[in-house]
Coordinates of C-alpha atoms (C1' of nucleotides) in Angstrom, one line a residue:
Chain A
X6 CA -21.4 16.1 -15.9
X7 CA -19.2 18.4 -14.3
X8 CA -19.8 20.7 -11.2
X9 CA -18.5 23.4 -11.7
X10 CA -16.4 25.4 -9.2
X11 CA -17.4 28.6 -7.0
X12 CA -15.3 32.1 -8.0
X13 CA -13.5 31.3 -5.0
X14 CA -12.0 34.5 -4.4
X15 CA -8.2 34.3 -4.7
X16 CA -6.6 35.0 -1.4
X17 CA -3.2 36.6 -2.9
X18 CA -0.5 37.1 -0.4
X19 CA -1.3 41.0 0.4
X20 CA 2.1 42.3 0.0
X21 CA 3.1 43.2 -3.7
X22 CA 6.2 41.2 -5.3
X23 CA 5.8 38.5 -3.4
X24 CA 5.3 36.2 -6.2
X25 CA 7.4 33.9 -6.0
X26 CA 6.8 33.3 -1.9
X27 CA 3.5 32.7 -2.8
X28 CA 4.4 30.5 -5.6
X29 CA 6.0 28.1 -2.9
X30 CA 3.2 28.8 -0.7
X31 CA 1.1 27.2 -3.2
X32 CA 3.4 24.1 -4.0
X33 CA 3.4 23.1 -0.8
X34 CA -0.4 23.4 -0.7
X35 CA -0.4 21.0 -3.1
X36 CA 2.2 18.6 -1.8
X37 CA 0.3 18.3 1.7
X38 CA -3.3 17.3 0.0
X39 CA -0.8 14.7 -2.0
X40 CA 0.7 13.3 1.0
X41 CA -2.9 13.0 2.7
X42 CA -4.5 11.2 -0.3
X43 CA -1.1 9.1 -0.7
X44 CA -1.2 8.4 3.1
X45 CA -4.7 7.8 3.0
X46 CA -5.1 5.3 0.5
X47 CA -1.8 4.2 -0.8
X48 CA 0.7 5.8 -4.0
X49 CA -1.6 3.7 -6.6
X50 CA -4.8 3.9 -5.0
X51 CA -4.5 7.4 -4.8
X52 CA -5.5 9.4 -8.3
X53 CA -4.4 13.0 -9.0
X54 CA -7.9 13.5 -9.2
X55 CA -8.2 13.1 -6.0
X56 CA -5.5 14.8 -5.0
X57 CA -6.8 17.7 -6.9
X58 CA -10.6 17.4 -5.0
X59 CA -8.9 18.3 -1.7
X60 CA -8.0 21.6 -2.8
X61 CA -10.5 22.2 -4.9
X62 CA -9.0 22.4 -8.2
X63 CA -8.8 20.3 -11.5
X64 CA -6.7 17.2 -11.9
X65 CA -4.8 18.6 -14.8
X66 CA -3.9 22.1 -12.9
X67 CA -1.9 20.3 -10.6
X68 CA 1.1 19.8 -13.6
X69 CA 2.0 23.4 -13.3
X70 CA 3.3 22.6 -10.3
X71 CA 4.6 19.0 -10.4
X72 CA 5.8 17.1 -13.3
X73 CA 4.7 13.7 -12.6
X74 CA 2.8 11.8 -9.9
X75 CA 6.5 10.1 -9.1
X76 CA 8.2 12.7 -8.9
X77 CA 5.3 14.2 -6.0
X78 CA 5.5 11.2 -4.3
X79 CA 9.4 11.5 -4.4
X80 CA 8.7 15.3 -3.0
X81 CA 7.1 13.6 -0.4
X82 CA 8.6 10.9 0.6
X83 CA 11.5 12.4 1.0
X84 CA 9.4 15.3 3.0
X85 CA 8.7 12.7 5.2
X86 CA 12.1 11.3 6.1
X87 CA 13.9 14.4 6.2
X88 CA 15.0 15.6 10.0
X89 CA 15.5 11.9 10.9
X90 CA 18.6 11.5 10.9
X91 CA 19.7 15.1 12.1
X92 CA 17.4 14.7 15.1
X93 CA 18.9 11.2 15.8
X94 CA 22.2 12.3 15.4
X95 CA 21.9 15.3 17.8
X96 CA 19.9 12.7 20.8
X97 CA 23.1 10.1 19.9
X98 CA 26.3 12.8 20.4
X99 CA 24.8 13.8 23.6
X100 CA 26.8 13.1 26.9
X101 CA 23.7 11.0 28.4
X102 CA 23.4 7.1 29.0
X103 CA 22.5 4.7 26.4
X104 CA 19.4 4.3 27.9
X105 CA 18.8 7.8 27.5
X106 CA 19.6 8.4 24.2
X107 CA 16.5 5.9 23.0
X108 CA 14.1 6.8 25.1
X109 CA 15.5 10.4 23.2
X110 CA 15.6 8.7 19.6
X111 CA 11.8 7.3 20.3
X112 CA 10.4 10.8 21.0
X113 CA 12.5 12.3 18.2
X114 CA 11.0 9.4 15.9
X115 CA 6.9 10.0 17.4
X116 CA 7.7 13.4 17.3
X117 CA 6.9 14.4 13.3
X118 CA 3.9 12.2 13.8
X119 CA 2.3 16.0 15.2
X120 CA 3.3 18.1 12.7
X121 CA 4.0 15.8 9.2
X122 CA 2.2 12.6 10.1
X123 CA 0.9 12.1 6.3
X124 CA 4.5 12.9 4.9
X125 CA 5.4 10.2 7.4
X126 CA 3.3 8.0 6.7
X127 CA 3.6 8.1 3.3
X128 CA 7.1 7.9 3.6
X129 CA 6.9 4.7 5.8
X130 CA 4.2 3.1 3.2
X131 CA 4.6 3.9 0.0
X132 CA 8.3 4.7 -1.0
X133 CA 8.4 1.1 -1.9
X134 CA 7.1 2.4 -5.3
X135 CA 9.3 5.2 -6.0
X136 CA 11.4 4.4 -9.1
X137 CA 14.6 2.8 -8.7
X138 CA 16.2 6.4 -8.2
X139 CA 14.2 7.9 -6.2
X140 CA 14.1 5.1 -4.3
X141 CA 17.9 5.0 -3.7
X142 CA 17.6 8.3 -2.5
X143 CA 15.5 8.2 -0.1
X144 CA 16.7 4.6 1.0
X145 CA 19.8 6.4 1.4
X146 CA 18.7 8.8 3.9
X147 CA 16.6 5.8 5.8
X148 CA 19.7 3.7 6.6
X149 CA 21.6 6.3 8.0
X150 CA 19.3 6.9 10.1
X151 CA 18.6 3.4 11.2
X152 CA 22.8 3.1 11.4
X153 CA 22.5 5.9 13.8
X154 CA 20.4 3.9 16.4
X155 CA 21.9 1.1 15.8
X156 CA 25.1 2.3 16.9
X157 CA 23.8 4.0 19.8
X158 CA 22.4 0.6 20.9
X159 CA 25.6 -1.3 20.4
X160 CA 27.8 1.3 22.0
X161 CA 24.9 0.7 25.2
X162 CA 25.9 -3.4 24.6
X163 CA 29.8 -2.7 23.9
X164 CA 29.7 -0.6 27.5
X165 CA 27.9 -2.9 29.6
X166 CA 24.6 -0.8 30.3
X167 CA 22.4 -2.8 27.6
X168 CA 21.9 -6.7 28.3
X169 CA 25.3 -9.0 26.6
X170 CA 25.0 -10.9 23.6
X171 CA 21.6 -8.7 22.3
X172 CA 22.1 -7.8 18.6
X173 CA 21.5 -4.4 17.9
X174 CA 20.7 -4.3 14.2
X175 CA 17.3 -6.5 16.1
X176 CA 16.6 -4.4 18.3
X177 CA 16.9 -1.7 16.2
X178 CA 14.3 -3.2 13.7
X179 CA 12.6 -3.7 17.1
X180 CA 12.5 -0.1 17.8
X181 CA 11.3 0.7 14.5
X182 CA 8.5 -2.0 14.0
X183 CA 7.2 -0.7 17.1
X184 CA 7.5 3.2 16.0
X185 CA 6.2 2.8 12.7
X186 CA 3.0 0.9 13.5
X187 CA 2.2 4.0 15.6
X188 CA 1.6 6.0 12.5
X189 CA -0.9 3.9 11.6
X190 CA -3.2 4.1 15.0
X191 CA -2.3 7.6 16.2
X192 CA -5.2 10.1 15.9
X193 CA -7.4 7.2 14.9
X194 CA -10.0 6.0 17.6
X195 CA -7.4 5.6 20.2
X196 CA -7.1 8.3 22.2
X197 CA -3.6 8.3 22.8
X198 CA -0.9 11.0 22.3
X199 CA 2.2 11.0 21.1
X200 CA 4.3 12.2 24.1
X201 CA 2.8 9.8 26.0
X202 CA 3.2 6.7 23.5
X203 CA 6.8 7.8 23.1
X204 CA 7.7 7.5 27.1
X205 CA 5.7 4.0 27.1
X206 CA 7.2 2.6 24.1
X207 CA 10.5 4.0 25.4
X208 CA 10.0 2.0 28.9
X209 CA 9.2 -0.7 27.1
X210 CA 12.4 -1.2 25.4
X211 CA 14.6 0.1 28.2
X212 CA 13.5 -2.3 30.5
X213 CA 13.9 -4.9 28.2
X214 CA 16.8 -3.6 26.7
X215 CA 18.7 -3.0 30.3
X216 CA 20.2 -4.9 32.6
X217 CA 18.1 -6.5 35.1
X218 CA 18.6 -4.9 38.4
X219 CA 20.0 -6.4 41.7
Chain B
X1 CA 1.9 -7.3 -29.8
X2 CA 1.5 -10.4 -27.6
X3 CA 4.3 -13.1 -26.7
X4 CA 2.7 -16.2 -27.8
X5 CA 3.0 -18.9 -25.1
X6 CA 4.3 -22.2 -25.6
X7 CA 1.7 -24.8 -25.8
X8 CA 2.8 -25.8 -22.4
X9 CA 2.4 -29.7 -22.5
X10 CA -1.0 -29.8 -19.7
X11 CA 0.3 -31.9 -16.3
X12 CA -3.4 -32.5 -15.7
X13 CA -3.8 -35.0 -12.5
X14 CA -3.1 -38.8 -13.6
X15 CA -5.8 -40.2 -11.6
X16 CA -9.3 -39.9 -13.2
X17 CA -12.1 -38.3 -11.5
X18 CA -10.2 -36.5 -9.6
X19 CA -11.7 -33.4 -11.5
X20 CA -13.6 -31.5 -7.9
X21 CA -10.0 -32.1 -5.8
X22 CA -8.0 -30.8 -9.2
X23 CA -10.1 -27.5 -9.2
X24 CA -9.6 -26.8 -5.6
X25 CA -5.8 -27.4 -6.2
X26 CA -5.8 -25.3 -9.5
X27 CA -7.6 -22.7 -7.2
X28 CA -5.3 -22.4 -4.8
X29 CA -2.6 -22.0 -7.2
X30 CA -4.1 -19.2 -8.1
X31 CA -4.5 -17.6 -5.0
X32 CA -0.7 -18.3 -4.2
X33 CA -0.2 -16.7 -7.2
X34 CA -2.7 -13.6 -6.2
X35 CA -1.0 -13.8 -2.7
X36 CA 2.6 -13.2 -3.8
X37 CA 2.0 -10.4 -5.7
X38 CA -0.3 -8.6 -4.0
X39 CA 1.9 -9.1 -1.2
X40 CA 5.1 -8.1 -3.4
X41 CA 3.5 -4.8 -5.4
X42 CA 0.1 -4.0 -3.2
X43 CA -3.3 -4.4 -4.0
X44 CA -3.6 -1.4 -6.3
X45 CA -0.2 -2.0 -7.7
X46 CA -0.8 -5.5 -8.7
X47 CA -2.6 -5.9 -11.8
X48 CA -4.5 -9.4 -13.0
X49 CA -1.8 -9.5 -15.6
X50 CA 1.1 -10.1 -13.0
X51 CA -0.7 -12.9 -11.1
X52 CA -1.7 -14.4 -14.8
X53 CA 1.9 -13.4 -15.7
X54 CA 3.1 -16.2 -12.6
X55 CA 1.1 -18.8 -13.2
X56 CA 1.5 -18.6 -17.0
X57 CA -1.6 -18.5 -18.1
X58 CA -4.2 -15.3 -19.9
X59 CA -4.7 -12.9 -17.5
X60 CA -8.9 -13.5 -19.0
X61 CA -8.1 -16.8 -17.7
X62 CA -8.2 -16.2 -13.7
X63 CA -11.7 -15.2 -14.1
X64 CA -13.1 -18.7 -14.1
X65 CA -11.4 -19.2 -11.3
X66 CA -12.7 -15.6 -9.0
X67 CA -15.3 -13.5 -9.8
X68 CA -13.2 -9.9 -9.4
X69 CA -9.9 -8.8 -8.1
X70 CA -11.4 -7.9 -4.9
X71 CA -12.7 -11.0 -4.4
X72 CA -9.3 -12.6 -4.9
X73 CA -8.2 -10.2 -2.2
X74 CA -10.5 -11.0 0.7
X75 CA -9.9 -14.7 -0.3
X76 CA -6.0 -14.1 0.3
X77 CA -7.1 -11.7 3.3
X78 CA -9.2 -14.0 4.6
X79 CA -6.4 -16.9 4.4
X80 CA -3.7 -14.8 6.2
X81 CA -5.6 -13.8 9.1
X82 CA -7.1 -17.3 9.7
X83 CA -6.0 -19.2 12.4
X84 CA -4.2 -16.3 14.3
X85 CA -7.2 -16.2 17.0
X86 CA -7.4 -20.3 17.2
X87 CA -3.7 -19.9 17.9
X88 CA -3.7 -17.1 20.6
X89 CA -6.6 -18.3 21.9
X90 CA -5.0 -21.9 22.6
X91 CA -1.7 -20.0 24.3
X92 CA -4.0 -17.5 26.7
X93 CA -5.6 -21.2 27.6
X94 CA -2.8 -22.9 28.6
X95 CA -1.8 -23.0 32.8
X96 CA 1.1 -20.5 32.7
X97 CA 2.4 -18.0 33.5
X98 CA 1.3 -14.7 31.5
X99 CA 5.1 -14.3 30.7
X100 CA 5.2 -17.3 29.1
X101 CA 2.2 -16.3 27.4
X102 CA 2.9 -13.7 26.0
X103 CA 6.1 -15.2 25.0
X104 CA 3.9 -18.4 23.4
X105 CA 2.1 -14.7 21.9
X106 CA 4.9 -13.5 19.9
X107 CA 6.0 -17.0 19.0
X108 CA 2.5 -18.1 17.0
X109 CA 2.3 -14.6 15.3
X110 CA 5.5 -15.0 13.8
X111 CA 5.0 -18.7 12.9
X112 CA 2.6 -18.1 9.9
X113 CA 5.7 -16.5 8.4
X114 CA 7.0 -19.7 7.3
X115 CA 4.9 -21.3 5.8
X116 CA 2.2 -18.3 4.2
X117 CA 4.2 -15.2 4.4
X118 CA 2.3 -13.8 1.3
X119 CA -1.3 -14.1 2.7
X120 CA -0.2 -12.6 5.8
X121 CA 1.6 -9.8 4.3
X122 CA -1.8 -9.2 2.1
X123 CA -3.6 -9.5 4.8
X124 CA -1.5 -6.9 7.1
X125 CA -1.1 -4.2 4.6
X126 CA -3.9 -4.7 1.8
X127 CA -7.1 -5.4 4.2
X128 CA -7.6 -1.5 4.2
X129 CA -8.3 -1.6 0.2
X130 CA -11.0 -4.5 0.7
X131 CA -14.6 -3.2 0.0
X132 CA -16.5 -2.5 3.6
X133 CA -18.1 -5.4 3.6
X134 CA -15.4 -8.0 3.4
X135 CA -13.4 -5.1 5.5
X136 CA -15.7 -5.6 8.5
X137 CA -15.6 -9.4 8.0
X138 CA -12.2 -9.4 8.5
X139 CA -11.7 -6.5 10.8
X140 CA -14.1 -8.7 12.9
X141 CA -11.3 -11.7 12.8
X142 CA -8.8 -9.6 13.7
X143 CA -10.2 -7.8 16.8
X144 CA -11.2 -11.0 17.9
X145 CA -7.8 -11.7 17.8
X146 CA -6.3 -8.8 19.4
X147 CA -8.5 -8.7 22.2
X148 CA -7.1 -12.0 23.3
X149 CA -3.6 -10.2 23.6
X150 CA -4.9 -7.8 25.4
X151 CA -6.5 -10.0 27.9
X152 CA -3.3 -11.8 28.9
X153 CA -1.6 -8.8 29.4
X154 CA -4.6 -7.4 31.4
X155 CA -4.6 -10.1 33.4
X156 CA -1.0 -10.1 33.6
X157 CA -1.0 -7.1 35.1
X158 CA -4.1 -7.5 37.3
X159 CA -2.1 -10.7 39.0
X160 CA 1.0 -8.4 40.0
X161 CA 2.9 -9.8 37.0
X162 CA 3.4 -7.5 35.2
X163 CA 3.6 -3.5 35.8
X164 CA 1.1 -1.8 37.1
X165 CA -0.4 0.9 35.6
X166 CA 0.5 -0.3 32.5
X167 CA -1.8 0.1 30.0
X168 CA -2.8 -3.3 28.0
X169 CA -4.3 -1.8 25.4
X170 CA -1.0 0.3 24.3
X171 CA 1.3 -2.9 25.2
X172 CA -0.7 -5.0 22.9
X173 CA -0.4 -2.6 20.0
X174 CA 4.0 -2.3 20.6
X175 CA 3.3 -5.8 20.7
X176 CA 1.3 -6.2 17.3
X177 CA 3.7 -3.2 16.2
X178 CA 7.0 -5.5 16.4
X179 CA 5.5 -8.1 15.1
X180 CA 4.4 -6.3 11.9
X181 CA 7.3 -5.4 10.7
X182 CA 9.3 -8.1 11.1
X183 CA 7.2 -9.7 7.6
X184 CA 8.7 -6.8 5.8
X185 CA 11.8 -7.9 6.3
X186 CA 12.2 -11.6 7.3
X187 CA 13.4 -13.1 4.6
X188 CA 15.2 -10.3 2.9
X189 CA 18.7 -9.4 3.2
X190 CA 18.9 -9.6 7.0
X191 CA 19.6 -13.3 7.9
X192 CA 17.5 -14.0 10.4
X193 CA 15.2 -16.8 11.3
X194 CA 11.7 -16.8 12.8
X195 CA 12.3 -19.0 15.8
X196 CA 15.4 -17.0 16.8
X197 CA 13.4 -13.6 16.1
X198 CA 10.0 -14.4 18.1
X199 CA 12.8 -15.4 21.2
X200 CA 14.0 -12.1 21.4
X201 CA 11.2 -10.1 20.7
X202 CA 9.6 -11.8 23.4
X203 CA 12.8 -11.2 25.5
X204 CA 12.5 -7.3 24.9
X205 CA 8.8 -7.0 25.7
X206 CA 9.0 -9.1 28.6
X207 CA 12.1 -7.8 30.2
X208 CA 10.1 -4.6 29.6
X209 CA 6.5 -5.4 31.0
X210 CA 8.1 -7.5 33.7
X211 CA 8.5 -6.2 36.9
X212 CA 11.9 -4.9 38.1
X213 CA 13.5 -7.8 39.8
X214 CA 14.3 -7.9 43.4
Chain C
dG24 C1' -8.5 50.4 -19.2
dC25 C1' -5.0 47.5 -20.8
dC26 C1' -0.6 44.4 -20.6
dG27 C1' 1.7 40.5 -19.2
dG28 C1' 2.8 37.0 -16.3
dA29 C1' 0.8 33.7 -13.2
dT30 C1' -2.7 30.3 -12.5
dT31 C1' -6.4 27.5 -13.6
dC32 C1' -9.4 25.6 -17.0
dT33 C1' -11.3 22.6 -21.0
dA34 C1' -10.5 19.0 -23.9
dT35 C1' -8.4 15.1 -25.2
dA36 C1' -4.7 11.8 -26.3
dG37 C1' -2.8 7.5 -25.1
dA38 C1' -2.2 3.9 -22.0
dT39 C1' -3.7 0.5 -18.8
dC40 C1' -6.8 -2.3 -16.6
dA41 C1' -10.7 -5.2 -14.9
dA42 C1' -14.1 -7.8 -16.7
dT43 C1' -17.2 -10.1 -20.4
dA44 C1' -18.3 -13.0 -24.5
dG45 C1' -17.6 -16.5 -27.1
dA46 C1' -14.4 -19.9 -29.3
dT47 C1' -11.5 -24.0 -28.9
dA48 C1' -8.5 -27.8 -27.5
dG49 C1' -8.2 -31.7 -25.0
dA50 C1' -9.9 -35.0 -21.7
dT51 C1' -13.8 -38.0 -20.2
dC52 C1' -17.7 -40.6 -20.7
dG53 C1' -21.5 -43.2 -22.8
Chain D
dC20 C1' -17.1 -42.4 -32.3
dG21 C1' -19.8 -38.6 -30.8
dA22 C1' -21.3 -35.8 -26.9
dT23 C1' -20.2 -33.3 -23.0
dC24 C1' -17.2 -31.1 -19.8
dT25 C1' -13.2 -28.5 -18.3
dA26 C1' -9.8 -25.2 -18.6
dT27 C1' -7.9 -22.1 -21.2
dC28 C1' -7.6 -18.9 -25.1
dT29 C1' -8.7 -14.7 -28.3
dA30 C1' -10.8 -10.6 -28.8
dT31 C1' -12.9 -6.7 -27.1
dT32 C1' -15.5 -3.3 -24.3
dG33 C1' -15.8 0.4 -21.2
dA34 C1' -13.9 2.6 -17.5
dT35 C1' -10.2 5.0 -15.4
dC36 C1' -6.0 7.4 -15.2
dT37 C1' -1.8 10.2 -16.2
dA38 C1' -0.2 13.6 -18.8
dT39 C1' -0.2 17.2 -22.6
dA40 C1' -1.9 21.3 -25.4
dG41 C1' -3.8 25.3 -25.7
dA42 C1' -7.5 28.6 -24.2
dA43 C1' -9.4 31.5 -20.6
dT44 C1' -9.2 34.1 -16.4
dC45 C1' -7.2 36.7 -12.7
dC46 C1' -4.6 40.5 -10.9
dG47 C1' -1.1 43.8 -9.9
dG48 C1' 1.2 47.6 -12.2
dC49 C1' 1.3 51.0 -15.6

DNA sequence: GCCGGATTCTATAGATCAATAGATAGATCG
DNA sequence: CGATCTATCTATTGATCTATAGAATCCGGC
């Protein structure tokens, strides 16, 4: 048996002919309760039903808005990884140290966890079943961003300020592995914030990454 | 329509009554089988038909083998996370120092990577789909586990070792973090080797929690 | 008060999937 | 040889899920 839904009085955008804005309003409604089901329990553990239960709706009114489950998690995904690379690229053409620049690139990667963290996430997690184009795409956007920090931390080698003989592509999935398993703890039963993971995490690498002192 | 298999000429075991030790072989074929692609598509993306679909055999078959698919999983689960605490517990034992410890750290949680990456993979990313009970049972393992990080890096830092004020409970999850990721892509295109990986991951977090030399 | 577009609903098709029931082939044993 | 056991097979059920078709409702503007 079905329960069946309240009236639920329609809160329309008050100002006339604005249609359309409230059209996109609404699509992007429904793209955040997909990314937190998709983030919440995986692309194919996730139903549109229950994607559909989070606002309150029925699973079949969701294909006015999207075509096909893949092509939301596409939306998504790609939601999710968008920013990256501009945000790298800005922290890597500053006039700063190397050392600078990624404690910069690990608060610009922490930093969507606040306002995005289930496009993240489900980004991070699940674009491994995108189809083959999709996945391309957004592959496409992932490794230029990674290329970015990679070159930042060989230009900190090439110069002298990072340690001789490290390998950056390593340490790059270094700074990664370490980033991306913050998506998965933050705002879970540790109490810890993201500004203050990022300048830990950061010290962490620096110190590891620089030098040692005389 | 169905592809008819070949009749598959039976390689049974040559020495008689050797029926119990057969079965536990056969079983653990299957949960290889299970392991890979649950590890390869996810829990939810894996159907019985692909693990049936490795081994050969009717995907009806597996069931005299495991009672359910979940089953199957907190087997695999259960298999990838054994033998992590027994392992860190032995390094936090040993009379060293806490660097080398944590170096001995990173060095046994990459090791099960060569020789079960599957299981380990389940049981990193797949755990969250097991049903509560088997959840806890396995959450339980792993806690155990990463408390014993935390300890040598709390005590590491209590003995002057290490930083102070650092927090153990945030260096043990960069830790765990780092290590992570490096099953989703050891093996893949990047040509690196385990050994080689755990030494300079353990570099970079030491050279970070370290001290600043004198 | 009615029109027309926008939005959501009902109903269902069609596919997939986990799991069960019962049959069967081949090995083993008395 | 005949009985039993083991491992697999065939066949099917029932549940679940994505996606489609078309009806119903809402709402601003006339």
């Amino acid at each position: 048996m079905r329960t069946r839904r309240k009236p639920e009085l329609q809160v329309v955008g008050a100002s006339p002919r604005a249609t359309a804005t409230n059209q996109r309003r609404r699509q992007s409604e429904i793209l955040d309760a997909a990314a937190k089901i998709f983030a919440e329990r995986g692309y194919y553990g996730a139903s549109t039903q229950d994607i559909a239960d989070v606002l309150g709706i029925r699973q079949a009114s969701l294909y006015y808005y999207f075509p096909s489950k893949e092509i939301a998690l596409e939306l998504v995904c790609m939601k999710g990884v968008e920013g990256f690379f501009e945000a790298a690229a800005e922290v890597a053409a500053k006039k700063i140290t190397a050392a600078e620049k990624v404690h910069g690139l690990v608060e610009a990667h922490l930093a969507p966890l606040l306002d995005r963290a289930d496009y993240v996430k489900t980004f991070l997690n699940e674009r491994q079943y995108l189809p083959p184009a999709s996945r391309k795409k957004v592959g496409k956007l992932s490794r230029a961003y990674e290329n970015v920090i990679e070159k930042v931390i060989a230009e900190g080698v090439e110069s002298g300020e990072f340690r001789k003989g490290l390998d950056p592509r390593l340490m790059t999935l270094a700074l990664l592995g370490m980033c991306k398993s913050v998506s998965a703890w933050i705002g879970k039963d540790d109490p810890y914030q993201v500004p203050m993971v990022a300048e830990q995490y950061a010290r962490i690498l620096l110190k590891g990454i620089g030098k040692t002192r005389r």
